[in-house]
Short mmCIF file of C-alpha atoms in Angstrom, two decimals:
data_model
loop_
_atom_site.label_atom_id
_atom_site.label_comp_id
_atom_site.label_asym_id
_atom_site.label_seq_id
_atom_site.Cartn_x
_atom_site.Cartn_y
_atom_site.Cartn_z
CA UNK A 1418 -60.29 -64.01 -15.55
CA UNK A 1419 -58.30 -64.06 -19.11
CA UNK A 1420 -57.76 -63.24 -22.47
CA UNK A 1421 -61.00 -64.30 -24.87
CA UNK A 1422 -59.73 -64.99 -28.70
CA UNK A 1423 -61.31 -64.42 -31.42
CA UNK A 1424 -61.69 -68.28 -32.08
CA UNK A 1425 -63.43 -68.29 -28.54
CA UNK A 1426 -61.10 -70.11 -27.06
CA UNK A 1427 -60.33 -68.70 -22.85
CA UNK A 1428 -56.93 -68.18 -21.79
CA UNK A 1429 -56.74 -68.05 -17.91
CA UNK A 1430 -54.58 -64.92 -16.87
CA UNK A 1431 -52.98 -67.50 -14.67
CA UNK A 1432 -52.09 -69.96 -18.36
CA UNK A 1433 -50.77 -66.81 -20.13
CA UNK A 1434 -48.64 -65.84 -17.46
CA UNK A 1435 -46.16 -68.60 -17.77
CA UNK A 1436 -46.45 -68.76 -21.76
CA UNK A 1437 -45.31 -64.93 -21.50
CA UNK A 1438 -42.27 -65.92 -19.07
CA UNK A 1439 -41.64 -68.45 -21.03
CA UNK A 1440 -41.53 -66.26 -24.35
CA UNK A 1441 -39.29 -63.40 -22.50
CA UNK A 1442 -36.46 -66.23 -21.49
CA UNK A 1443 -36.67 -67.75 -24.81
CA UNK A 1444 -36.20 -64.31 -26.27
CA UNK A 1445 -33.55 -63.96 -23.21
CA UNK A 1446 -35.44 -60.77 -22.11
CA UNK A 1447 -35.88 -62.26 -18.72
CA UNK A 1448 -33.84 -61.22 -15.88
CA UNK A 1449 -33.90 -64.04 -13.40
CA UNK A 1450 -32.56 -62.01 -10.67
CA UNK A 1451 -35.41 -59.45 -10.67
CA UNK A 1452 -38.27 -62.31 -11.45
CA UNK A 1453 -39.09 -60.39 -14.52
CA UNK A 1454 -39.53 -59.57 -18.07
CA UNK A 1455 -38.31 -57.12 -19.99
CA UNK A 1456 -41.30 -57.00 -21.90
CA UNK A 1457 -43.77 -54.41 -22.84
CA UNK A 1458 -47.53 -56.05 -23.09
CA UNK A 1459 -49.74 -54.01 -25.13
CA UNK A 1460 -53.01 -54.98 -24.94
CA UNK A 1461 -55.42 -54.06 -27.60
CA UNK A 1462 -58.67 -55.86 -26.00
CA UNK A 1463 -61.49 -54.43 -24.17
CA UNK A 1464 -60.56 -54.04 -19.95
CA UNK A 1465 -57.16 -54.98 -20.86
CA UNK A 1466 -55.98 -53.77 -17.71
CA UNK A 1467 -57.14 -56.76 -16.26
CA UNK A 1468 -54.05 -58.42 -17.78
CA UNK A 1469 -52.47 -56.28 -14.89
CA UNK A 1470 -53.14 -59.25 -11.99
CA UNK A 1471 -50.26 -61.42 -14.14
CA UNK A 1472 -47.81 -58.66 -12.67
CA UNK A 1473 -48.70 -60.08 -8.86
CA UNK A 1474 -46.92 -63.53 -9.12
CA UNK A 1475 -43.13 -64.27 -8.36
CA UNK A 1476 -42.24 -64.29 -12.06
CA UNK A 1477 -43.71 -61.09 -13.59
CA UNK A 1478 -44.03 -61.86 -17.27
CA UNK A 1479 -43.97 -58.20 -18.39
CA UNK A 1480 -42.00 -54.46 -17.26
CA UNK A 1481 -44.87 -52.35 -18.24
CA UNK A 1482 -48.80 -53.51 -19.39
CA UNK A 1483 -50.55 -50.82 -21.58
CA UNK A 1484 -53.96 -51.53 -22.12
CA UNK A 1485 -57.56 -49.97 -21.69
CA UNK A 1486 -59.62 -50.09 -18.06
CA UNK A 1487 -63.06 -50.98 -20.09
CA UNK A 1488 -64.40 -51.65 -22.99
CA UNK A 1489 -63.30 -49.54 -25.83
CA UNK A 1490 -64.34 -49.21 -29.26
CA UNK A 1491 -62.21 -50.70 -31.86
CA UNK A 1492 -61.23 -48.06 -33.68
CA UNK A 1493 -59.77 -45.92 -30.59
CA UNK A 1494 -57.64 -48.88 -30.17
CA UNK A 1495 -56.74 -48.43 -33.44
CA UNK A 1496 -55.75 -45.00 -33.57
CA UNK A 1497 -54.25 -45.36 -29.77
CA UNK A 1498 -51.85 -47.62 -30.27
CA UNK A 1499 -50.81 -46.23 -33.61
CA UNK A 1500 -50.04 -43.36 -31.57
CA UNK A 1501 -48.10 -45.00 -29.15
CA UNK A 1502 -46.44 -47.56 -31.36
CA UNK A 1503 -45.41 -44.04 -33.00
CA UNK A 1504 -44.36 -42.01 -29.69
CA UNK A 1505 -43.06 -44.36 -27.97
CA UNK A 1506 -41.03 -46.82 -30.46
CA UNK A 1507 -40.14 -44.05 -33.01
CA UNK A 1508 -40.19 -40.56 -31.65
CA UNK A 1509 -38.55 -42.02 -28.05
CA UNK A 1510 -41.21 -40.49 -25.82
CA UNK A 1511 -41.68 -42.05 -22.18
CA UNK A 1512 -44.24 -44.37 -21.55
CA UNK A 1513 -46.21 -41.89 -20.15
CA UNK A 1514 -46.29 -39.42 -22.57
CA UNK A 1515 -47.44 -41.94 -25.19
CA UNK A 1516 -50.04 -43.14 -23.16
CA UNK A 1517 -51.46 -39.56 -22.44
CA UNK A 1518 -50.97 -39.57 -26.16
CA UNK A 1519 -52.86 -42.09 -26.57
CA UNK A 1520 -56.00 -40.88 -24.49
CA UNK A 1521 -55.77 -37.63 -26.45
CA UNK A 1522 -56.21 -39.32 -29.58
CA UNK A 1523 -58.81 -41.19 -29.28
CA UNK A 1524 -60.78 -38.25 -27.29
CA UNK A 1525 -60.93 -40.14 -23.81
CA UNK A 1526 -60.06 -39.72 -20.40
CA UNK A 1527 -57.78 -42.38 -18.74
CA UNK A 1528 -59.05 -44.99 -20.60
CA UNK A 1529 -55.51 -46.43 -21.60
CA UNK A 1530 -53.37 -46.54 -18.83
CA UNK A 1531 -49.86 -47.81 -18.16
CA UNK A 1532 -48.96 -50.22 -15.26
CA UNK A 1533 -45.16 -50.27 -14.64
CA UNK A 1534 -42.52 -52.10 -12.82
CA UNK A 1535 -39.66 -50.75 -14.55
CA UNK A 1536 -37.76 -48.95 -11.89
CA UNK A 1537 -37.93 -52.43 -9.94
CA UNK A 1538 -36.21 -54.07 -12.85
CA UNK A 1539 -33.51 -50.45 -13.10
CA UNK A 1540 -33.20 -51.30 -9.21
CA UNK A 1541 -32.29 -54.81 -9.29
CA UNK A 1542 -29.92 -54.24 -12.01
CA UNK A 1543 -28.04 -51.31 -10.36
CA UNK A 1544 -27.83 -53.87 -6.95
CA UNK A 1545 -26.14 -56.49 -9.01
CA UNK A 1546 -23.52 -54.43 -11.20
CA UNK A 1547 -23.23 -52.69 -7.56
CA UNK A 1548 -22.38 -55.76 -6.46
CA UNK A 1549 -20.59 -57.39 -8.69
#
């Protein structure tokens, strides 16, 4: 249903939503016409993918969600995202790749996975400088 901190407080998938929209315009990396951030969410929490329901409503608050489908220990989080952080931000790998990467290193089988609505964000873009 959320995001537990470690100061047990809940956050309701449906609160963080918004605060993430609201983050991406602030940070103008939402594009209004596509209803949609430009934003990357990685997240480093157990079922993660969860986070992917956000991605349903009008105003997506993210492109792409990478996160683990159950729990995982915290140490192949650790060495996961250090391997995508690395493929994907410094060695310009796809999303994909990274993520595969990411699997590899931390000896699983599509535990992190990769939910993505960038070519709906390429599309809307392409309509509008088509158009205008």
């Amino acid at each position: 249903d959320g995001i537990t901190l470690t100061s047990a407080d809940v956050i309701a998938w449906s609160e963080l939503g918004p605060m993430l929209v609201g983050f991406a315009r602030d940070a103008h990396a939402y594009h209004e016409p596509a209803h949609m951030s430009s934003v990357i969410l990685c997240m480093s929490t157990c079922s993660g993918l969860a986070a992917a329901q956000m991605g349903q409503h009008e105003a997506r608050p993210f492109m792409s969600l990478v996160a683990p489908n159950q729990p995982v220990l915290w140490s192949d989080c650790l060495v996961s995202f250090l391997t995508f952080y690395n493929l994907f931000l410094i060695k310009d790998s796809t999303i994909g790749e990274a993520v595969t990467a990411m699997n590899a290193a931390a000896a699983t089988t599509d535990v992190f996975q990769v939910v993505d609505y960038s070519d709906d964000l390429k599309r809307v873009i392409e309509q509008n400088s088509t158009n205008g």
